[in-house]
Structures are given as structure tokens and as C-alpha cells.
Coordinates of C-alpha atoms and ligand atoms in Angstrom, one line a residue:
M42 CA 46.5 67.6 69.6
K43 CA 47.7 69.6 66.6
K44 CA 48.5 67.1 64.2
K45 CA 52.1 66.7 63.1
N46 CA 53.1 68.0 60.0
N47 CA 55.2 66.1 57.2
K48 CA 58.5 67.4 57.9
S49 CA 61.0 68.6 55.0
Q50 CA 65.0 67.5 55.9
S51 CA 65.8 70.3 52.9
L52 CA 66.6 73.7 54.1
P53 CA 66.7 76.9 51.2
E54 CA 69.5 78.2 49.5
K55 CA 71.6 80.4 52.0
N56 CA 75.0 81.1 51.8
K57 CA 75.9 79.3 55.2
K58 CA 74.8 75.5 55.4
P59 CA 74.2 74.4 59.0
V60 CA 74.6 70.9 58.8
L61 CA 71.1 69.6 60.0
E62 CA 71.0 67.7 63.1
D63 CA 68.4 64.1 62.4
T64 CA 65.9 65.2 64.4
N65 CA 63.6 62.8 64.0
L66 CA 65.3 60.4 66.4
I67 CA 61.6 61.0 68.6
K68 CA 59.2 59.4 65.9
G69 CA 56.2 57.9 68.1
Y70 CA 57.2 58.3 71.3
G71 CA 54.7 59.0 73.4
L72 CA 54.3 61.8 75.9
T73 CA 55.1 59.4 79.1
Q74 CA 58.5 57.7 77.3
R75 CA 59.5 61.6 76.5
L76 CA 58.9 62.3 79.8
N77 CA 61.1 59.8 81.3
T78 CA 64.0 61.2 78.8
L79 CA 62.8 64.6 80.5
I80 CA 63.9 62.7 83.7
E81 CA 67.4 60.8 82.4
I82 CA 68.5 64.6 80.5
T83 CA 67.7 66.1 83.7
L84 CA 70.0 63.7 86.0
Q85 CA 72.4 64.5 83.2
I86 CA 72.1 68.4 83.7
D87 CA 72.1 68.0 87.3
A88 CA 75.3 66.5 87.3
V89 CA 77.5 69.2 86.3
S90 CA 77.6 72.5 87.6
D91 CA 79.0 74.6 85.3
R92 CA 76.7 77.3 82.9
S93 CA 78.6 76.4 79.9
E94 CA 79.0 72.3 80.7
I95 CA 74.4 72.8 81.3
Y96 CA 74.7 74.2 77.7
D97 CA 76.5 71.6 76.2
V98 CA 73.9 68.7 77.7
L99 CA 71.0 70.8 76.3
R100 CA 72.6 71.0 73.0
K101 CA 73.6 67.1 73.1
E102 CA 70.5 65.4 74.5
S103 CA 67.3 68.0 73.6
K104 CA 67.1 66.1 70.9
W105 CA 65.8 63.2 72.1
L106 CA 62.9 65.4 73.6
M107 CA 61.5 67.1 70.8
E108 CA 61.5 67.4 67.3
Y109 CA 63.2 70.3 65.9
D110 CA 65.8 72.6 64.0
V111 CA 66.3 75.6 66.1
L112 CA 67.2 75.5 70.0
T113 CA 68.0 78.7 71.8
L114 CA 68.0 79.8 74.7
A115 CA 67.3 83.4 76.3
Y116 CA 69.0 84.4 79.3
L117 CA 67.3 87.2 81.3
S118 CA 70.3 89.8 82.7
P119 CA 70.4 90.5 86.1
V120 CA 68.8 94.0 86.0
R121 CA 65.5 92.0 83.7
S122 CA 65.6 94.3 80.6
F123 CA 67.6 92.7 78.2
Y124 CA 68.5 88.7 77.5
S125 CA 71.1 87.2 76.1
I126 CA 70.9 84.8 73.3
V127 CA 72.8 81.3 73.5
T128 CA 72.2 79.5 70.8
L129 CA 72.6 75.4 70.8
S130 CA 71.8 74.1 67.4
P131 CA 73.8 74.2 64.4
I132 CA 71.2 76.8 62.4
A133 CA 70.9 78.7 65.6
D134 CA 74.8 79.4 65.8
A135 CA 74.1 79.9 61.9
T136 CA 72.1 83.3 62.6
G137 CA 75.4 84.7 64.3
L138 CA 73.0 85.6 67.2
N139 CA 75.0 83.5 69.7
E140 CA 75.9 86.2 72.7
T141 CA 74.2 88.5 71.4
Y142 CA 72.1 91.3 73.8
F143 CA 68.2 91.9 73.0
S144 CA 66.3 94.0 74.9
I145 CA 62.8 92.2 76.8
E146 CA 60.7 94.6 74.5
E147 CA 61.5 92.9 71.3
G148 CA 61.4 89.7 69.7
L149 CA 59.6 86.0 71.1
P150 CA 61.5 85.2 73.8
G151 CA 61.5 88.9 75.2
W152 CA 57.6 88.6 74.7
V153 CA 57.6 84.9 76.6
I154 CA 59.7 86.7 79.6
R155 CA 57.0 90.0 79.8
N156 CA 54.5 87.1 79.4
Q157 CA 55.1 84.4 81.5
S158 CA 53.2 82.7 79.4
P159 CA 54.8 79.4 76.9
I160 CA 53.6 80.5 72.8
I161 CA 53.5 78.0 69.7
C162 CA 53.2 80.2 66.3
N163 CA 54.6 80.1 63.4
A164 CA 57.1 82.5 61.7
E165 CA 55.6 86.2 61.1
K166 CA 52.4 86.1 63.3
C167 CA 54.5 85.1 66.2
A168 CA 53.7 87.9 69.0
G169 CA 56.7 90.3 69.5
H170 CA 57.7 89.3 66.5
S171 CA 61.1 91.4 65.5
N172 CA 63.4 91.2 62.2
S173 CA 66.6 91.8 64.0
F174 CA 65.4 88.5 66.0
E175 CA 62.8 86.0 64.5
G176 CA 63.8 87.3 61.1
K177 CA 67.6 86.0 61.6
F178 CA 66.2 82.6 62.2
E179 CA 63.4 83.0 58.8
E180 CA 66.9 83.8 56.9
F181 CA 67.7 80.1 57.6
G182 CA 63.7 78.8 56.5
I183 CA 62.5 78.2 59.9
K184 CA 58.4 78.7 59.5
S185 CA 56.8 77.9 63.2
F186 CA 58.3 78.4 67.0
L187 CA 57.5 77.2 70.5
A188 CA 58.9 78.8 72.9
V189 CA 58.3 78.4 77.1
P190 CA 59.9 80.3 80.2
I191 CA 62.7 79.1 82.2
R192 CA 61.4 79.6 85.2
S193 CA 61.4 78.2 88.2
G194 CA 58.4 79.2 91.1
Q195 CA 59.0 83.3 90.7
D196 CA 62.3 83.2 89.7
Q197 CA 62.4 84.2 86.2
V198 CA 66.0 82.9 84.5
G199 CA 64.4 83.4 80.6
A200 CA 63.0 81.3 77.9
L201 CA 63.7 78.8 75.8
L202 CA 63.1 78.7 72.1
F203 CA 62.5 75.9 69.8
G204 CA 62.1 76.3 65.8
S205 CA 61.2 74.4 63.0
V206 CA 61.2 75.0 59.0
S207 CA 57.6 73.1 59.0
E208 CA 54.7 75.3 59.7
D209 CA 52.3 74.3 62.4
H210 CA 54.9 71.9 63.6
F211 CA 54.7 71.9 67.6
T212 CA 52.1 70.1 69.7
D213 CA 50.6 70.2 72.8
D214 CA 52.9 67.6 73.8
D215 CA 55.7 69.3 72.7
L216 CA 54.0 72.0 74.7
V217 CA 54.2 70.3 77.7
I218 CA 57.4 69.1 77.0
A219 CA 58.8 72.1 76.7
Q220 CA 57.2 73.3 80.0
S221 CA 58.5 71.2 82.2
Y222 CA 62.1 71.3 80.2
G223 CA 62.7 75.1 81.3
L224 CA 61.2 74.6 84.9
Q225 CA 64.5 72.1 85.1
I226 CA 66.8 74.0 83.0
A227 CA 66.1 76.9 85.5
V228 CA 66.5 75.1 88.5
S229 CA 69.7 74.2 87.2
L230 CA 70.3 77.2 86.4
K231 CA 70.1 79.2 89.7
N232 CA 71.9 76.5 91.3
A233 CA 75.3 76.9 88.5
N234 CA 74.9 80.2 89.1
F235 CA 74.6 80.1 93.0
V236 CA 77.8 78.0 92.5
E237 CA 80.1 80.9 89.9
D238 CA 78.7 84.1 91.8
A239 CA 80.3 81.7 94.8
R240 CA 83.8 80.8 93.0
K241 CA 84.0 84.8 91.4
R242 CA 83.5 85.2 95.0
I243 CA 86.4 83.8 96.5
T244 CA 88.6 85.1 93.5
Q245 CA 86.9 88.7 94.3
I246 CA 88.6 87.7 98.1
E247 CA 92.0 86.2 96.8
S248 CA 92.4 89.0 94.2
T249 CA 92.0 91.9 97.0
N250 CA 94.5 90.6 99.5
E251 CA 96.9 90.0 96.1
I252 CA 97.0 93.8 94.8
S253 CA 97.0 94.9 98.6
K254 CA 100.6 93.4 98.5
I255 CA 101.5 94.9 95.3
L256 CA 99.9 98.2 96.8
N257 CA 102.2 98.1 99.8
S258 CA 105.1 97.5 97.9
T259 CA 106.6 100.4 96.3
L260 CA 106.5 104.2 97.1
D261 CA 107.2 105.2 94.0
I262 CA 103.5 106.7 92.5
D263 CA 103.8 105.7 88.5
D264 CA 105.2 102.0 89.8
L265 CA 102.7 101.9 92.2
L266 CA 99.7 103.0 89.8
V267 CA 101.3 100.9 86.7
S268 CA 101.7 97.5 88.7
T269 CA 98.1 97.7 90.7
A270 CA 95.8 98.6 86.9
E271 CA 98.0 95.8 86.0
A272 CA 97.4 93.3 89.0
I273 CA 93.4 94.5 89.0
Q274 CA 93.2 93.4 85.4
Q275 CA 94.9 90.0 85.6
N276 CA 93.6 89.4 89.0
F277 CA 89.9 90.2 88.1
N278 CA 90.4 89.1 84.5
Y279 CA 88.5 92.7 83.5
F280 CA 88.2 93.8 79.6
D281 CA 90.5 96.9 80.3
V282 CA 91.4 99.2 83.4
T283 CA 92.4 102.5 83.6
L284 CA 93.7 104.8 86.4
F285 CA 93.8 108.3 86.4
L286 CA 94.9 110.9 88.2
L287 CA 93.7 114.1 89.4
S288 CA 95.9 116.7 87.7
E289 CA 97.5 119.5 89.8
E290 CA 94.8 122.2 88.8
N291 CA 92.1 119.7 89.4
S292 CA 90.8 120.4 86.0
E293 CA 91.6 117.3 84.6
L294 CA 92.0 113.3 84.5
I295 CA 95.6 112.4 83.6
M296 CA 95.7 108.5 82.7
K297 CA 98.6 107.1 84.7
A298 CA 98.5 103.4 84.1
Q299 CA 96.2 100.9 81.5
S300 CA 96.0 97.5 81.3
G301 CA 93.8 94.9 79.2
N302 CA 92.3 95.1 75.8
Y303 CA 92.8 98.8 74.7
V304 CA 96.2 99.7 75.5
N305 CA 96.9 100.6 72.3
Y306 CA 94.3 102.7 71.5
L307 CA 95.2 105.5 73.9
T308 CA 98.3 107.5 74.1
G309 CA 100.2 107.5 77.6
D310 CA 99.3 111.4 78.1
Y311 CA 95.2 110.8 77.7
R312 CA 93.8 113.5 80.0
Q313 CA 90.0 114.1 80.1
N314 CA 88.5 117.2 81.7
I315 CA 86.8 117.0 84.5
G316 CA 83.4 116.7 83.9
D317 CA 83.5 115.4 80.9
G318 CA 82.4 112.0 79.7
I319 CA 82.0 108.7 82.6
I320 CA 84.8 109.6 84.3
G321 CA 84.7 112.9 84.2
W322 CA 81.4 112.7 85.9
V323 CA 83.0 110.6 88.6
A324 CA 85.4 113.0 89.1
K325 CA 83.6 115.8 89.4
H326 CA 80.7 114.7 91.6
G327 CA 82.9 111.7 94.1
E328 CA 80.7 109.2 93.2
Y329 CA 81.0 105.4 91.5
I330 CA 79.3 105.1 87.8
L331 CA 77.9 101.4 87.1
A332 CA 76.7 101.7 83.5
N333 CA 75.8 98.5 81.9
D334 CA 74.6 99.0 78.8
V335 CA 76.8 102.9 78.1
S336 CA 74.5 103.3 75.1
Q337 CA 71.8 104.1 77.5
D338 CA 74.1 106.9 80.2
P339 CA 74.4 110.6 78.1
R340 CA 77.5 110.7 80.2
Y341 CA 78.9 108.3 78.0
K342 CA 81.5 109.4 75.6
S343 CA 82.8 107.2 73.4
I344 CA 86.4 106.8 71.9
E345 CA 88.1 105.8 68.8
N346 CA 88.2 102.2 68.5
H347 CA 87.1 101.6 72.1
N348 CA 83.8 98.6 71.7
T349 CA 83.1 99.4 75.0
R350 CA 79.2 98.5 76.2
S351 CA 79.7 98.0 80.3
E352 CA 81.9 100.8 82.0
L353 CA 82.3 100.7 86.0
A354 CA 84.3 103.8 87.2
L355 CA 84.9 104.9 90.9
P356 CA 86.4 107.4 92.2
I357 CA 89.6 107.6 94.6
K358 CA 89.4 109.8 97.3
I359 CA 91.7 110.3 100.3
G360 CA 89.1 111.3 103.1
A361 CA 86.8 113.5 101.1
M362 CA 89.7 114.7 98.7
L363 CA 89.5 113.6 95.5
V364 CA 93.2 112.3 94.1
G365 CA 91.8 110.4 90.8
V366 CA 89.5 107.5 89.0
L367 CA 89.6 104.2 88.4
N368 CA 87.6 103.0 85.3
I369 CA 86.7 99.7 84.0
E370 CA 85.4 99.0 80.8
D371 CA 84.3 96.1 78.3
K372 CA 82.7 95.3 75.3
K373 CA 79.8 92.8 76.8
L374 CA 76.7 94.3 78.5
F375 CA 76.6 93.7 81.9
A376 CA 79.6 93.1 82.7
F377 CA 79.5 94.4 85.9
D378 CA 77.3 94.2 89.6
E379 CA 77.0 95.4 92.8
M380 CA 79.9 93.2 93.8
D381 CA 82.5 94.2 91.3
V382 CA 81.7 97.9 92.9
L383 CA 81.5 96.9 96.0
V384 CA 85.2 95.3 96.2
L385 CA 86.7 97.9 93.3
Q386 CA 85.6 100.6 95.9
T387 CA 87.6 98.7 99.1
L388 CA 90.5 98.7 96.6
C389 CA 90.0 101.9 95.6
D390 CA 90.5 103.3 99.3
Q391 CA 93.4 101.2 99.6
I392 CA 95.0 102.5 96.1
A393 CA 94.3 105.9 97.9
S394 CA 96.3 105.2 100.9
A395 CA 99.4 104.0 99.0
I396 CA 99.1 107.2 97.3
A397 CA 98.6 109.2 99.4
N398 CA 101.5 107.0 101.7
A399 CA 103.6 107.6 98.7
K400 CA 103.3 111.0 98.6
L401 CA 103.9 112.3 101.8
Y402 CA 107.1 110.1 101.0
E403 CA 108.4 112.2 97.6
E404 CA 106.9 115.6 100.0
I405 CA 109.2 114.4 102.9
K406 CA 112.3 113.0 100.1
L407 CA 112.3 116.6 98.7
A408 CA 111.8 118.6 101.4
N409 CA 114.9 116.4 102.7
Q410 CA 116.7 116.9 99.6
K411 CA 116.2 120.6 99.9
L412 CA 117.7 120.9 103.9
T413 CA 120.5 118.7 102.8
E414 CA 120.9 121.3 100.2
L415 CA 120.6 124.4 102.3
D416 CA 122.7 123.2 104.9
S417 CA 125.2 122.0 102.8
L418 CA 125.4 126.1 101.7
K419 CA 125.0 127.2 105.4
S420 CA 128.1 125.4 106.4
E421 CA 130.7 126.2 103.3
F422 CA 129.2 129.7 103.9
I423 CA 129.9 129.5 107.9
S424 CA 133.3 128.2 107.4
I425 CA 134.2 130.9 104.5
V426 CA 133.1 133.5 107.5
S427 CA 134.8 132.3 110.4
H428 CA 138.3 131.5 108.3
D429 CA 138.1 135.2 106.9
F430 CA 137.4 136.6 110.8
R431 CA 139.7 135.0 111.9
S432 CA 142.5 136.3 110.6
P433 CA 142.2 140.0 111.2
L434 CA 140.4 139.4 114.4
S435 CA 144.3 138.0 115.0
S436 CA 145.5 141.1 114.3
I437 CA 144.0 143.3 116.0
I438 CA 145.0 141.3 118.9
L439 CA 148.3 141.6 117.9
A440 CA 148.8 144.7 117.7
G441 CA 146.7 145.6 120.6
K442 CA 148.7 142.9 123.0
A443 CA 151.6 145.3 121.7
L444 CA 150.2 148.1 122.9
L445 CA 148.8 147.0 126.3
K446 CA 153.1 146.7 126.9
N447 CA 153.5 150.4 125.3
E448 CA 154.8 152.7 128.2
D449 CA 152.4 155.5 127.4
I450 CA 149.1 153.4 127.3
Q451 CA 150.4 151.4 130.6
N452 CA 150.9 155.3 132.6
N453 CA 146.9 156.2 131.1
P454 CA 144.4 154.0 133.0
R455 CA 141.4 154.9 131.0
F456 CA 143.6 154.0 128.0
K457 CA 145.1 150.8 129.4
E458 CA 141.4 149.9 130.2
Y459 CA 140.0 150.6 126.5
M460 CA 142.8 148.5 125.6
Q461 CA 142.3 145.7 128.0
L462 CA 138.7 145.7 126.8
I463 CA 139.1 145.8 123.0
V464 CA 142.2 143.0 123.1
T465 CA 139.6 140.4 125.3
Q466 CA 136.8 141.0 122.6
A467 CA 138.5 140.3 120.3
N468 CA 140.3 137.4 121.6
R469 CA 136.7 135.9 122.2
L470 CA 135.6 136.6 118.4
H471 CA 138.5 134.9 117.4
Q472 CA 137.5 132.2 119.8
L473 CA 133.7 132.2 118.5
A474 CA 135.1 132.0 115.3
E475 CA 137.3 129.1 115.6
D476 CA 134.4 127.3 117.4
T477 CA 132.3 127.9 114.9
L478 CA 135.1 126.7 111.8
S479 CA 135.7 123.6 114.2
I480 CA 132.2 122.7 114.7
T481 CA 131.5 123.1 110.9
R482 CA 134.1 121.3 110.0
I483 CA 132.9 118.1 112.2
E484 CA 129.4 117.8 111.2
S485 CA 130.6 117.7 107.4
G486 CA 133.2 114.7 108.4
Q487 CA 136.2 116.8 107.7
V488 CA 138.0 116.4 111.0
N489 CA 141.4 114.5 109.6
I490 CA 143.7 114.4 112.1
A491 CA 146.9 114.4 111.2
F492 CA 148.7 112.4 113.0
K493 CA 152.5 113.7 113.6
V494 CA 154.7 113.4 116.6
V495 CA 153.9 116.2 119.1
N496 CA 155.9 117.9 121.8
V497 CA 153.7 118.4 124.9
E498 CA 155.6 121.4 126.2
R499 CA 155.1 122.8 122.9
L500 CA 151.7 122.3 122.9
I501 CA 150.9 124.0 126.0
Q502 CA 153.1 127.1 125.6
D503 CA 151.0 127.7 122.5
A504 CA 148.0 127.3 124.2
L505 CA 149.0 129.8 127.3
V506 CA 150.0 132.4 124.2
S507 CA 146.6 132.6 123.4
V508 CA 144.9 132.7 126.8
R509 CA 146.7 134.4 128.7
T510 CA 145.6 137.8 128.1
S511 CA 145.7 139.1 132.2
N512 CA 147.7 138.0 134.9
R513 CA 144.8 137.5 137.5
H514 CA 145.3 133.7 137.3
T515 CA 148.4 131.7 138.7
I516 CA 148.4 129.2 135.8
T517 CA 151.3 126.5 136.6
Y518 CA 152.3 123.3 134.3
N519 CA 154.4 119.8 134.9
I520 CA 154.9 117.1 132.2
D521 CA 156.2 114.1 132.9
P522 CA 159.6 112.7 131.4
N523 CA 158.2 110.0 129.8
A524 CA 155.3 111.6 128.5
S525 CA 157.3 114.6 126.8
F526 CA 155.7 113.4 123.0
I527 CA 153.3 112.1 122.1
K528 CA 151.2 111.5 118.8
G529 CA 148.4 113.3 117.0
D530 CA 147.4 117.0 115.7
H531 CA 149.5 119.7 116.9
Q532 CA 146.7 122.4 116.1
K533 CA 143.7 120.4 117.0
L534 CA 145.2 119.0 120.4
R535 CA 146.0 122.9 120.6
Q536 CA 142.6 123.9 120.7
V537 CA 141.4 121.2 123.2
V538 CA 144.2 122.5 125.8
Q539 CA 143.5 126.1 125.1
N540 CA 139.4 125.4 125.4
L541 CA 140.1 123.8 128.9
L542 CA 142.2 126.8 129.8
S543 CA 140.0 129.3 129.1
N544 CA 137.3 127.7 130.5
A545 CA 139.3 127.2 133.6
I546 CA 139.7 131.2 133.8
K547 CA 136.7 131.6 132.7
Y548 CA 135.1 130.1 135.8
S549 CA 137.1 130.9 138.5
P550 CA 137.6 134.0 140.7
A551 CA 140.6 136.2 140.4
G552 CA 143.5 135.2 142.3
G553 CA 143.0 131.3 141.7
K554 CA 145.2 128.7 140.2
V555 CA 145.5 126.9 137.3
A556 CA 147.3 124.1 136.9
I557 CA 148.0 121.8 134.0
N558 CA 149.5 118.0 134.6
V559 CA 150.9 115.4 132.4
V560 CA 151.7 112.1 133.2
E561 CA 152.0 108.6 131.5
Q562 CA 149.9 106.0 132.3
D563 CA 149.5 102.1 131.0
G564 CA 152.9 102.4 128.8
D565 CA 150.9 104.1 125.8
E566 CA 149.2 106.6 127.0
I567 CA 149.6 109.9 128.6
L568 CA 146.6 111.9 130.8
F569 CA 146.4 115.6 130.4
I570 CA 144.4 116.8 133.9
I571 CA 144.2 120.6 134.1
S572 CA 142.9 121.5 137.2
D573 CA 141.5 124.9 138.7
E574 CA 140.2 126.1 142.5
G575 CA 136.8 127.7 140.2
I576 CA 133.1 127.5 140.9
G577 CA 133.7 123.6 140.4
I578 CA 130.3 121.4 138.5
K579 CA 127.4 119.5 140.0
P580 CA 128.1 115.6 139.8
E581 CA 124.5 115.8 137.7
Y582 CA 126.0 118.1 134.5
H583 CA 129.0 116.0 134.5
D584 CA 127.9 113.7 130.9
K585 CA 125.9 116.7 129.6
L586 CA 128.1 119.2 128.9
F587 CA 130.2 117.2 126.7
Q588 CA 126.9 117.7 124.3
K589 CA 126.7 120.9 121.8
F590 CA 125.5 124.1 123.1
S591 CA 125.3 122.1 126.6
R592 CA 126.1 124.8 129.8
V593 CA 125.2 124.8 133.6
D594 CA 121.9 126.4 134.2
E595 CA 123.3 128.1 137.9
P596 CA 123.2 131.2 139.6
D597 CA 127.3 131.4 139.7
S598 CA 127.3 130.2 136.2
K599 CA 125.1 132.0 134.0
H600 CA 126.7 135.5 134.0
I601 CA 129.7 134.2 132.6
K602 CA 129.0 134.5 128.8
G603 CA 129.7 131.8 126.6
T604 CA 128.6 128.8 124.2
G605 CA 128.7 125.6 125.6
L606 CA 130.6 124.5 122.4
G607 CA 134.3 124.5 123.4
L608 CA 133.7 121.4 125.2
W609 CA 131.9 119.1 122.9
I610 CA 134.4 120.8 120.3
C611 CA 137.3 118.8 122.5
K612 CA 134.9 116.0 122.7
E613 CA 134.9 115.3 118.9
I614 CA 138.7 116.3 119.0
I615 CA 140.0 114.2 121.2
E616 CA 137.8 111.1 120.4
A617 CA 138.9 111.8 116.8
H618 CA 142.3 110.8 118.3
K619 CA 141.6 108.0 119.8
G620 CA 141.2 108.7 123.4
K621 CA 138.6 110.4 125.6
I622 CA 137.7 113.4 127.8
W623 CA 135.9 113.7 131.1
I624 CA 135.3 116.2 133.9
E625 CA 136.1 115.1 138.0
S626 CA 134.6 118.1 139.9
E627 CA 133.9 119.0 142.9
Y628 CA 130.9 121.8 143.5
G629 CA 132.3 125.1 144.7
K630 CA 135.7 124.2 144.8
G631 CA 136.9 123.8 141.5
S632 CA 137.1 121.3 138.5
I633 CA 139.5 118.9 136.8
F634 CA 139.1 118.2 133.1
K635 CA 141.2 115.1 132.1
F636 CA 141.9 113.1 128.6
T637 CA 144.0 110.5 127.2
I638 CA 146.0 110.8 124.3
K639 CA 148.0 107.6 123.0
K640 CA 151.7 107.7 122.7
S641 CA 151.4 106.4 119.5
D642 CA 149.0 106.3 116.7
S643 CA 148.7 102.8 116.5
Ligands
ADP187 P1 131.0 127.8 127.3 O1 132.2 128.0 128.2 O2 131.3 128.5 126.0 O3 129.7 127.8 127.6 P2 131.9 124.7 127.1 O4 131.2 123.3 126.2 O5 133.1 124.8 127.4 O6 131.2 126.0 126.5 O7 131.3 124.5 128.5 C1 130.1 124.0 128.2 C2 129.8 124.7 130.2 O8 130.6 124.0 131.6 C3 129.8 126.3 130.9 O9 129.2 126.8 130.4 C4 130.2 125.7 131.9 O10 129.1 126.2 132.9 C5 130.7 124.9 132.4 N1 132.1 124.7 132.2 C6 133.4 124.6 131.6 N2 134.5 124.5 132.1 C7 134.2 124.7 132.9 C8 135.4 124.9 134.6 N3 136.7 124.9 134.0 N4 134.4 125.5 135.4 C9 133.3 125.1 136.0 N5 132.0 124.9 135.0 C10 133.1 124.7 133.4

């Protein structure tokens, strides 16, 4: 066993003067006594579950175990090529090495970790001596070290390092104590890691649920990306989160949202070329990159004011198609692990489907807008054209009718036949123009009913004028004196009666009788009945015929020309008058069309 040197309590002059702890507390303690103290400290360590709480116990209690001026823990990273420093005594704190990282090829802790062997040495003669590690301690007058592995079974956790301002300070007893200490600390740190891991996973699952809710809450892509980046950053407590979307030309990534510590450094329209940097690589290859030390990754492209040391970038894909990249950066080395990758990949899938939904919604909205515009243009065009058709056609019909009465034409059967044809076809065109105009008006909600007193006989006579182009049918009408007046729109009701009459003629053989009866019903209601002796309509068609473009599909009516619009227009006009219209028909014997109109408009 080595003899202890007389310990000097004074430190060399330095700018920073850390407070020295009383390190003579255990002078004279035997090994057994120190091992008992170790058990007591171990109990204290076992009682806490957080890594930081374990470090607090080490900082406070280790002085009862060993005489030292410096206590430092080297924590091996999960990828095992780096260790991070936790300083646990005032001089160690003063070195500024806390939370710094070293390669395991460097420094005394690196040597201990690599060789899994303890070491007692005097400063510059230490194996693996490095100016950036031991050198820092030497600046504070540290002259000797004791370093032991922190290991439980095969599991390496790191190394524990004691330092002293005296040369040859540490003894074999110190070595035994430090090694046992290293073993106990290893078990506790492993347990703490386990608990921390479990806690992190639970938070990740809860956070994923939270973010899923946000993803389902909006169909606006920009809002969606902004709130998602914010939610990921805050829920997972990441240093900085950015979301990029692929440009339309697929050549660049455009930054769409950012949350975290770098928000003030990149402008809102920041773009990065595909293939450029880590995110560019991810976009190009459609695979994620987990770079826990960006300085070792040649794809990393440094950005001004970013002190990034770890980066995790994941592709956002809809099926096999890339739409964007989720990028997370941290100023710490080894900030991310495979579990982060797994959780964020699930989130990227959800972001992708939310983007797909939002895009679909945008497309449908746009298409709908275009269709509405087109439809109103079309309606406007049709209404202008059909309106302009009617006046010349009316003149042709009037002139044709006048000519038909002419004696010369009456006496020339060929002329008469041609004239008759002109008038009939002009009438059809006129009807078509009128129907088309009515449709566009009805569909654009322009059926304004001007409720006025309507003389029922005048209404029927006006309708008759328009339909009576041949004398092949007998048309009679009868109006109940109590039903002489109604409240409604003369022009529109004329159109209804005219449509029903021309159908009665159209779908009846020559010589058939058409009758119009108008009767009072229930005091305030007038019932119009238009009956013919024509082909009739099978019951299964009765309701359908009032729908737009609906026609009877039977051999006896199929050849008769029509559009299937007349009855629909009648229904719309009657319903706008708060009345009802229906058919009562016996197939092969004739049809009866009935509609009701109020006497008053109340
Ligand atoms: P169109 O007569 O131009 O086809 P309508 O809407 O006026 O359109 O009529 C729809 C269908 O109802 C007609 O195609 C016809 O088959 C049937 N229909 C209408 N009125 C009668 C009627 N009085 N007698 C027999 N069938 C009729």
C-alpha cells in the first residue's frame, strides 16, 4: 500500500478560485469503515430514481468515502464512441468541462472505458493524457488521478475520475473503494436510465396522440404545418423543429413552419435544393438520417447562427411520393435515439395523410369554384340567347299565322302545308327557348312570383292562343263562377296551363277532346283540371314525370318529340305559388293533370 502524501490545501493562483471542500473528513478511517460508508451512500443513491438526483448524492456524499479535490463522471454515449462529462466537485465545475463530449480515444476516462481497467497515475504520465481533458485539471493544480470503470457485469456505463492536488495521492485502498463505488453507481445509473426511458416513451405516446388531434383539426395546409411543428417541438421538448414541403417543380424544399431556438435565424421563405445538406439528402433518397454528431457527417451543411451538433431528418411521404421533410436539430451531441426515429416516422405518416386530405380539399374547393363560375356563365349565356330567340320567333309565328289565313295559300295545298310546317316548328323553338329561360331562372333562384289578381278566363284564353295551331282537337273550358279570380303571376300560370294543354294535344290522337275545368275547393283553393283522351300514362311514371328531363319510355310515346322539361317547370311554378300538381291517368284512355292555386296569396 502506498503512503499518503501530506496534502496541500492551497491552490495555484488562477483567475477562477473555486471553493475547496474539506477533504480531510475521512483521515484515519480504515477500509472496513469506508466500505460501511459506501453501503450507506449506496442506500441513498438507491433511494432516488433520477440521474440528476444520483449526481447530487455523489456530489454531496462522496467526500465521506475518499479524499480528493476533483470528482468527475464520464458518461458513455449510447453509440459508445463518445463520453460526456458530469463535473461533481467545485474544481471540476471550474474547468468548464461539464456537459462536454470527448471521443473514447481521448483522455483518461477514454482509456479506462476502452481498457475496462482502473488506473492510478500522476498527471502528465497518465495513459491517454489529453491537453483538452487532463490539461484542464492541471491548470487548477491537479497532480494525480484515480480513474475506475463504472460497469455492472458486461454493461459499461462510463468512468469515475478522482483528482488530487498532491502527487501520488491515491492508495490501493482508495482503488478498492473507487471500484466498488463504480459498480454501485453503474447499477443505479442503469436503473435511472430505465426509468427515464420509460418516462420518455410514455410522454412520446401521449404527445403523439396530442399531435394526431391537431393534425385532424384543420384542412388548411399552412395552418396545419405551423401548428404541427409547434406541437412536435413543445410536446417532445426538442431544441428546434422545422417542416419543409417539396416545391411544385420538385427541385427545392421550402420551409413552411419552424418552432424552437432557431426561429429568428431563417427567413420565412428559406429554400434548400434537393440533394443539398442533410434535408436535401433525405428528400432525394426518401430515407431518414440520424446524425448524432453532424461534424462527422459529410452531408451536413452548416447554417449561420446554428450551433447544431445532432440532427434527425425524416421524409414525409404519401405512398412512395415524397411531399416534405421533418427536421429536428439539437445543440447537444447524441440528442436522438432510434425511439425518436420510430415515433417521428409514425407522425410523418400522419402528417402525410393530413397533407393529402388538405390537398384534396383544396383541389375540390378550387374545382367547385371553377364549376360554379362556369355554371353561372353558362346560365347567363343561355338566358341571353334564349331571351333573344323569343322575339324573332314570335314575329315568325305571327307572320306565319297571318299568311295561313291568306286565301291564295289556303287554295294552294303545298304552300299551306309548308306554311303550317314553318309555324309548328317555330312554335316548338319558341317553346324550347321559353323552357330554357325558365330553367335558368328557376335554377338560379330567380323565380320571383308577382302575386296579383289573375282573371282565370283571361289566363286560359291566353294559353289557348299559343297552343291552337291546328283544329285537329276540340278544346273546351268551363270555369266555376266562384273560381273566376285567383292570386298569382299571370305570365307564369299561363305557361303552366299552356304546357299542360300542349301536352294534352301532343299525346292525344287527332280528333281527341281536351277539357279544362276550374272549380272552387275548400273555400280558399281553386282546382284546375286539364283532361284529354290520349295515350295515358302508366301509374309507375306518375311521380317521376315531374322531375327534370323525365319522359315516359313506352313505344307509343317515345317517337313524340319532347325534352322532359315542361312538367318540371310546371311543378316549380306551382310550388312557388304554394300549390300542388299531380297526375291522375288511366293508361290507354287518357290523362288528367290537376293543380291547385290559392284564391288569395296569404
Ligand atoms: P315533354 O313533353 O317535352 O317530353 P313534359 O315534362 O311536358 O316533357 O312531359 C314529360 C313526359 O310526360 C312526356 O314525355 C310524356 O311522356 C308524358 N306526358 C306529359 N303529358 C302527357 C299527356 N297529357 N298524356 C300522356 N303523356 C304525357
